[in-house]
XYZ file of N, CA and C in Angstrom:
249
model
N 0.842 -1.176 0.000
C 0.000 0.000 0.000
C 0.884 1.234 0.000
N 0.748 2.100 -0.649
C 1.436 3.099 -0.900
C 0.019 4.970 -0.448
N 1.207 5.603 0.207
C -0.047 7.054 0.953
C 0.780 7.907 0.451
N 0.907 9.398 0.345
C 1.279 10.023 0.490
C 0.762 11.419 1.422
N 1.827 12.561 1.236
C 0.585 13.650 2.650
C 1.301 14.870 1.886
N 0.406 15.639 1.680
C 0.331 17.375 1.134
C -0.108 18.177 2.089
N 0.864 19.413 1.900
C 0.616 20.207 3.355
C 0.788 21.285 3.197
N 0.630 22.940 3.646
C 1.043 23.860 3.459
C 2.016 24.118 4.623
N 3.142 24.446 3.660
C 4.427 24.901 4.612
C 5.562 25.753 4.092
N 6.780 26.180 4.740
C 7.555 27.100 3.965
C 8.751 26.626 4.046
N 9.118 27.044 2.826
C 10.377 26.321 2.470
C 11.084 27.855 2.086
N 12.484 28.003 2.779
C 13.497 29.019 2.136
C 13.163 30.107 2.920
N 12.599 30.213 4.096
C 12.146 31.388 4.759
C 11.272 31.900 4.826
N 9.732 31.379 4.043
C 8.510 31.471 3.735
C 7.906 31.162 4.988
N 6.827 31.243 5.282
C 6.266 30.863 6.491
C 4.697 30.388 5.519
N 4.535 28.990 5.780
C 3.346 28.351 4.876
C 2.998 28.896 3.242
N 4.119 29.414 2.567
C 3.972 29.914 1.195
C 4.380 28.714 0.228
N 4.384 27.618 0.426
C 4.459 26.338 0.059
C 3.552 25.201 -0.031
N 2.613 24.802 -1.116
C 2.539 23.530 -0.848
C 3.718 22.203 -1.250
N 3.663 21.635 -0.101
C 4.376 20.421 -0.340
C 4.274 19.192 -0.469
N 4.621 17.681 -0.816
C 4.402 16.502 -1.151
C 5.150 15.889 -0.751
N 4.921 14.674 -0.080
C 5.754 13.565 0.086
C 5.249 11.921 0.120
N 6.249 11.571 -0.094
C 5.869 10.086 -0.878
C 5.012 9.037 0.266
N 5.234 9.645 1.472
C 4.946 8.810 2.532
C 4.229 9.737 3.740
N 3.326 8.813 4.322
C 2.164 10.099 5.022
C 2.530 10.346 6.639
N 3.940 10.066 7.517
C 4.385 9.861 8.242
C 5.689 10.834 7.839
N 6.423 11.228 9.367
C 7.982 12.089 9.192
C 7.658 13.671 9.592
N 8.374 13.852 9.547
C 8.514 15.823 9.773
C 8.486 16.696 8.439
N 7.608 17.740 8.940
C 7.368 18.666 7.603
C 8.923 19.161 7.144
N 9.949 18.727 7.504
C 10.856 18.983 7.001
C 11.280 17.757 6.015
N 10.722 16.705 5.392
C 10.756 16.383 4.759
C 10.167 15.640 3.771
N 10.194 16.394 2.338
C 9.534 16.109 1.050
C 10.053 15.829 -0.078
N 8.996 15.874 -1.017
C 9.828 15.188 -2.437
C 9.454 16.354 -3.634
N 8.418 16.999 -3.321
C 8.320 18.248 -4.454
C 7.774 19.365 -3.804
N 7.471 20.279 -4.473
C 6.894 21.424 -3.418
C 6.489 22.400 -4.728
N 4.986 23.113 -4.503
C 5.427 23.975 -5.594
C 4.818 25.773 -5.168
N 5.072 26.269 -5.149
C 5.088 27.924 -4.910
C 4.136 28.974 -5.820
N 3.646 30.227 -4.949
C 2.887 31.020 -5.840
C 3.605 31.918 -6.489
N 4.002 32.166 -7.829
C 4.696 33.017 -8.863
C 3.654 34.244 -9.211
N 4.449 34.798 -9.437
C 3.440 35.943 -10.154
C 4.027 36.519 -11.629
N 3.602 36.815 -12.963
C 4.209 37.219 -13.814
C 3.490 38.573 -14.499
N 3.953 39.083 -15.550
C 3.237 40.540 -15.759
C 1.626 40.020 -15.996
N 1.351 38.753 -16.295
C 0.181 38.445 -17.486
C -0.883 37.775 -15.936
N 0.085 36.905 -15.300
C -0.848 35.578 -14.501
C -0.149 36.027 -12.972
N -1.073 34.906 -12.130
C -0.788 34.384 -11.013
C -0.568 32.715 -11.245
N 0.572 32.275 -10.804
C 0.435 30.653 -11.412
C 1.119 29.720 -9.716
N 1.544 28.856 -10.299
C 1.995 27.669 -9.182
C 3.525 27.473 -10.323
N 4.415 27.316 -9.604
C 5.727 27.065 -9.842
C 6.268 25.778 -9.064
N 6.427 24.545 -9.690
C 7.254 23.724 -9.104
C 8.554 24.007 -8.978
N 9.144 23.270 -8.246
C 10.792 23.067 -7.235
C 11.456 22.642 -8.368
N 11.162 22.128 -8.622
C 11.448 20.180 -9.545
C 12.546 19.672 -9.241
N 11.867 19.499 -7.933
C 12.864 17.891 -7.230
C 11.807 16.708 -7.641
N 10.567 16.965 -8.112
C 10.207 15.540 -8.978
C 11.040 14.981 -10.008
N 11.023 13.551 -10.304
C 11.469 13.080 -11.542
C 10.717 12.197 -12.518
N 9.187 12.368 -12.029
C 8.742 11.123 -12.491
C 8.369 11.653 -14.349
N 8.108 10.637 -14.545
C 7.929 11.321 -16.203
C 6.774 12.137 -16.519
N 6.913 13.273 -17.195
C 6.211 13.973 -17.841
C 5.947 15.074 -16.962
N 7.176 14.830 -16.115
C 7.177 16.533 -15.066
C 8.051 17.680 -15.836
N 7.128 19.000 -15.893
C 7.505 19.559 -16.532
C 7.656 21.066 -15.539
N 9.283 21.001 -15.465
C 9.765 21.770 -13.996
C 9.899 23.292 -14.116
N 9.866 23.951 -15.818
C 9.453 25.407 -15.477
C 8.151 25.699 -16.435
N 7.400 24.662 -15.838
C 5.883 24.915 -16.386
C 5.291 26.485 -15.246
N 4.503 27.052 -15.669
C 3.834 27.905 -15.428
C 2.420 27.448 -14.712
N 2.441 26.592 -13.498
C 0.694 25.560 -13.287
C -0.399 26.582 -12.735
N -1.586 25.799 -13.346
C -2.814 26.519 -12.887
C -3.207 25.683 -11.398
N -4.078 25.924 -10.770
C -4.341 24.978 -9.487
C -4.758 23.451 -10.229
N -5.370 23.133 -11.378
C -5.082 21.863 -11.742
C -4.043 21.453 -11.961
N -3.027 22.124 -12.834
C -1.582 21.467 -13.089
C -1.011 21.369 -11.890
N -1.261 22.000 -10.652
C -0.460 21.788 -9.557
C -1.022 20.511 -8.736
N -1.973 19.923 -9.207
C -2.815 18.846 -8.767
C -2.376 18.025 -9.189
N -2.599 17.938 -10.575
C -2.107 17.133 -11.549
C -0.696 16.441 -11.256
N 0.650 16.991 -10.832
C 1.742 17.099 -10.748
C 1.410 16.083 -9.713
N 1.229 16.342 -8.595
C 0.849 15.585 -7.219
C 0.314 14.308 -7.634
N -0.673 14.294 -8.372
C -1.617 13.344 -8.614
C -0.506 12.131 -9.187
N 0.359 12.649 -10.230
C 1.392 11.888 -11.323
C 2.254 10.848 -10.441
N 2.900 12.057 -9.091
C 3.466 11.554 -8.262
C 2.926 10.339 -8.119
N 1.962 10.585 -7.494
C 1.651 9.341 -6.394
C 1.012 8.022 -7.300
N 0.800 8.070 -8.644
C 0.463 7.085 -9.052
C 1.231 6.711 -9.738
N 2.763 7.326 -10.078
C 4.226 6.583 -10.632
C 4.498 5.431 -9.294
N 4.478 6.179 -8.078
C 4.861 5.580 -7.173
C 4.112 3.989 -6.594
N 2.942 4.254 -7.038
C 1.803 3.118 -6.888
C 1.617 2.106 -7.926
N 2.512 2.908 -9.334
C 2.795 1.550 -10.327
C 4.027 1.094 -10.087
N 4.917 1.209 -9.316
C 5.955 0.952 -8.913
C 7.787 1.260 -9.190
């Protein structure tokens, strides 16, 4: 059986300006496997991954909407659950 646990937290001096992911639903918020952040650009507001993911079809200076930042999570955990 495979869990994982998403959380809001801060990474780099942020105080909860992070969501984060990890492969396993147990451990300290100090440790995860991706994380992705709120960006802002002249046009959008978006989600910015870390990309400490590797699973395939992560795409690490994508620009995500709150689905792509789902999505990303979602990829995770079901690379990990096909093994």
């Amino acid at each position: 059986m495979s869990a994982c646990r998403i959380w809001l937290g801060g990474i780099g001096g942020r105080f909860g300006g992070d969501i984060l992911f990890a492969h396993n639903d147990t451990g300290s918020d100090n440790s995860w496997n991706e994380s992705v952040s709120v960006d802002a650009s002249s046009q959008s507001l978006h989600f910015r991954p870390m990309g400490r993911a590797s699973y395939v079809g992560a795409n690490h200076d994508a620009k995500l909407t709150a689905k792509g930042a789902a999505e990303l999570f979602w990829g995770m955990l079901i690379q990990s659950l096909q093994g």
